[in-house]
């Protein structure tokens, strides 16, 4: 019961602080997360394992069944849920990690800008992606 109360408090605080900028809110049902709009219309059903990161006005980053992906506000996958981790660089690019490779994916054009590379890692500062060779 306490967990449900804490979840409700967090969602209310999130709503009060965040909805001035966004028209979407996370919801939790049966241990899974989803997204509703401010009219309580279901945007993404509760299928996500973790609290969804709302990026911009139409992008939702989360994991489903242990794999990361990106959905839009029509519940369409912009990046399929097959990656170990994803982090957004900007409104169209994301760093993706799959197995032991890292790459940069453009989810607007649906193509890799930098293919998955097994020997390099990425350091992101703002919109800058820097390739750093790993010590062998």
C-alpha positions as a Markdown table, in Angstrom:
| # | Residue | x | y | z |
|---|---|---|---|---|
| 1 | Unk | 0.0 | 0.0 | 0.0 |
| 2 | Unk | 2.8 | 2.4 | 0.8 |
| 3 | Unk | 4.4 | 1.8 | -2.6 |
| 4 | Unk | 1.2 | 2.8 | -4.3 |
| 5 | Unk | 1.0 | 5.9 | -2.2 |
| 6 | Unk | 4.6 | 6.9 | -3.0 |
| 7 | Unk | 4.0 | 6.3 | -6.7 |
| 8 | Unk | 0.9 | 8.5 | -6.6 |
| 9 | Unk | 2.9 | 11.3 | -4.8 |
| 10 | Unk | 5.7 | 11.0 | -7.4 |
| 11 | Unk | 3.3 | 11.2 | -10.3 |
| 12 | Unk | 1.4 | 14.2 | -8.8 |
| 13 | Unk | 4.8 | 16.0 | -8.2 |
| 14 | Unk | 5.9 | 15.1 | -11.7 |
| 15 | Unk | 2.6 | 16.4 | -13.1 |
| 16 | Unk | 2.9 | 19.8 | -11.2 |
| 17 | Unk | 6.5 | 20.4 | -12.2 |
| 18 | Unk | 6.5 | 19.0 | -15.8 |
| 19 | Unk | 3.1 | 19.5 | -17.5 |
| 20 | Unk | 3.7 | 23.2 | -18.0 |
| 21 | Unk | 6.2 | 22.1 | -20.7 |
| 22 | Unk | 4.7 | 18.8 | -21.9 |
| 23 | Unk | 1.2 | 17.5 | -22.6 |
| 24 | Unk | 2.0 | 13.9 | -21.6 |
| 25 | Unk | 2.2 | 12.1 | -18.3 |
| 26 | Unk | 3.5 | 8.7 | -17.2 |
| 27 | Unk | 1.1 | 6.2 | -15.7 |
| 28 | Unk | 1.8 | 3.0 | -13.9 |
| 29 | Unk | -0.6 | 0.0 | -13.9 |
| 30 | Unk | 0.2 | -3.6 | -12.7 |
| 31 | Unk | 3.9 | -2.7 | -12.5 |
| 32 | Unk | 4.2 | -1.4 | -16.0 |
| 33 | Unk | 4.5 | 2.2 | -17.3 |
| 34 | Unk | 2.6 | 3.9 | -20.1 |
| 35 | Unk | 1.8 | 7.5 | -21.2 |
| 36 | Unk | -1.4 | 9.5 | -21.2 |
| 37 | Unk | -2.1 | 13.0 | -22.4 |
| 38 | Unk | -3.5 | 15.8 | -20.2 |
| 39 | Unk | -7.0 | 14.7 | -21.3 |
| 40 | Unk | -6.4 | 11.3 | -19.8 |
| 41 | Unk | -6.3 | 9.7 | -23.3 |
| 42 | Unk | -4.1 | 6.6 | -23.5 |
| 43 | Unk | -1.1 | 7.4 | -25.8 |
| 44 | Unk | 1.1 | 4.4 | -24.9 |
| 45 | Unk | -0.4 | 1.5 | -23.0 |
| 46 | Unk | 1.3 | 0.3 | -19.8 |
| 47 | Unk | 3.9 | -2.0 | -21.4 |
| 48 | Unk | 7.1 | -0.4 | -20.4 |
| 49 | Unk | 9.4 | -1.7 | -17.6 |
| 50 | Unk | 10.8 | 1.6 | -16.5 |
| 51 | Unk | 9.6 | 5.1 | -15.9 |
| 52 | Unk | 9.5 | 6.6 | -19.5 |
| 53 | Unk | 11.7 | 9.5 | -20.3 |
| 54 | Unk | 9.6 | 12.1 | -22.2 |
| 55 | Unk | 11.9 | 13.9 | -24.6 |
| 56 | Unk | 10.5 | 16.8 | -26.5 |
| 57 | Unk | 6.8 | 16.8 | -27.4 |
| 58 | Unk | 6.5 | 13.4 | -29.1 |
| 59 | Unk | 9.4 | 11.0 | -28.1 |
| 60 | Unk | 9.3 | 8.5 | -25.3 |
| 61 | Unk | 12.5 | 6.6 | -24.3 |
| 62 | Unk | 12.1 | 3.5 | -22.1 |
| 63 | Unk | 12.8 | -0.3 | -21.9 |
| 64 | Unk | 10.5 | -3.2 | -22.5 |
| 65 | Unk | 11.4 | -6.7 | -21.5 |
| 66 | Unk | 14.9 | -5.6 | -20.7 |
| 67 | Unk | 15.7 | -4.0 | -24.1 |
| 68 | Unk | 15.6 | -0.2 | -24.9 |
| 69 | Unk | 13.7 | 1.6 | -27.6 |
| 70 | Unk | 12.0 | 4.8 | -28.6 |
| 71 | Unk | 8.3 | 5.3 | -29.2 |
| 72 | Unk | 6.5 | 8.3 | -30.7 |
| 73 | Unk | 3.1 | 9.8 | -29.6 |
| 74 | Unk | 1.3 | 7.4 | -31.9 |
| 75 | Unk | 2.8 | 4.3 | -30.2 |
| 76 | Unk | 5.0 | 3.6 | -33.2 |
| 77 | Unk | 8.6 | 2.4 | -32.6 |
| 78 | Unk | 11.1 | 5.0 | -33.8 |
| 79 | Unk | 13.9 | 2.7 | -32.6 |
| 80 | Unk | 12.9 | -0.9 | -32.0 |
| 81 | Unk | 13.3 | -2.4 | -28.5 |
| 82 | Unk | 16.4 | -4.4 | -29.3 |
| 83 | Unk | 19.2 | -2.4 | -27.7 |
| 84 | Unk | 21.0 | -2.8 | -24.4 |
| 85 | Unk | 20.8 | 1.0 | -23.9 |
| 86 | Unk | 19.8 | 4.2 | -25.7 |
| 87 | Unk | 20.5 | 7.8 | -24.9 |
| 88 | Unk | 19.3 | 10.8 | -26.9 |
| 89 | Unk | 21.8 | 13.2 | -28.4 |
| 90 | Unk | 19.1 | 15.6 | -29.9 |
| 91 | Unk | 15.7 | 15.5 | -31.5 |
| 92 | Unk | 16.7 | 13.1 | -34.2 |
| 93 | Unk | 19.9 | 11.2 | -33.1 |
| 94 | Unk | 20.5 | 8.6 | -30.4 |
| 95 | Unk | 23.4 | 6.7 | -29.2 |
| 96 | Unk | 22.5 | 3.0 | -29.2 |
| 97 | Unk | 24.4 | 0.1 | -27.5 |
| 98 | Unk | 23.8 | -3.4 | -28.7 |
| 99 | Unk | 25.8 | -6.4 | -27.5 |
| 100 | Unk | 29.3 | -4.8 | -27.2 |
| 101 | Unk | 28.9 | -2.3 | -30.1 |
| 102 | Unk | 28.0 | 1.4 | -30.0 |
| 103 | Unk | 26.5 | 3.5 | -32.8 |
| 104 | Unk | 24.6 | 6.6 | -33.6 |
| 105 | Unk | 21.1 | 6.2 | -35.1 |
| 106 | Unk | 19.0 | 8.8 | -36.8 |
| 107 | Unk | 15.4 | 7.8 | -35.9 |
| 108 | Unk | 13.9 | 10.3 | -38.3 |
| 109 | Unk | 15.6 | 8.8 | -41.4 |
| 110 | Unk | 15.7 | 5.3 | -39.8 |
| 111 | Unk | 19.4 | 4.7 | -40.5 |
| 112 | Unk | 22.7 | 4.6 | -38.7 |
| 113 | Unk | 24.8 | 7.7 | -39.0 |
| 114 | Unk | 27.7 | 5.8 | -37.3 |
| 115 | Unk | 27.3 | 2.0 | -37.6 |
| 116 | Unk | 27.7 | -0.2 | -34.5 |
| 117 | Unk | 31.5 | -0.2 | -33.8 |
| 118 | Unk | 32.9 | -2.8 | -31.4 |
| 119 | Unk | 36.3 | -1.1 | -30.7 |
| 120 | Unk | 35.2 | 2.4 | -29.9 |
| 121 | Unk | 33.0 | 4.1 | -27.3 |
| 122 | Unk | 31.3 | 7.5 | -27.5 |
| 123 | Unk | 31.5 | 10.5 | -25.2 |
| 124 | Unk | 28.7 | 12.9 | -25.7 |
| 125 | Unk | 28.9 | 16.6 | -24.8 |
| 126 | Unk | 25.9 | 18.6 | -26.1 |
| 127 | Unk | 25.5 | 17.6 | -29.8 |
| 128 | Unk | 29.1 | 16.5 | -30.1 |
| 129 | Unk | 29.9 | 12.8 | -30.5 |
| 130 | Unk | 33.6 | 11.9 | -29.9 |
| 131 | Unk | 35.0 | 8.5 | -30.8 |
| 132 | Unk | 37.5 | 7.2 | -28.3 |
| 133 | Unk | 39.5 | 4.1 | -28.9 |
| 134 | Unk | 39.4 | 1.5 | -26.1 |
| 135 | Unk | 42.6 | 0.2 | -24.6 |
| 136 | Unk | 43.3 | -3.2 | -25.9 |
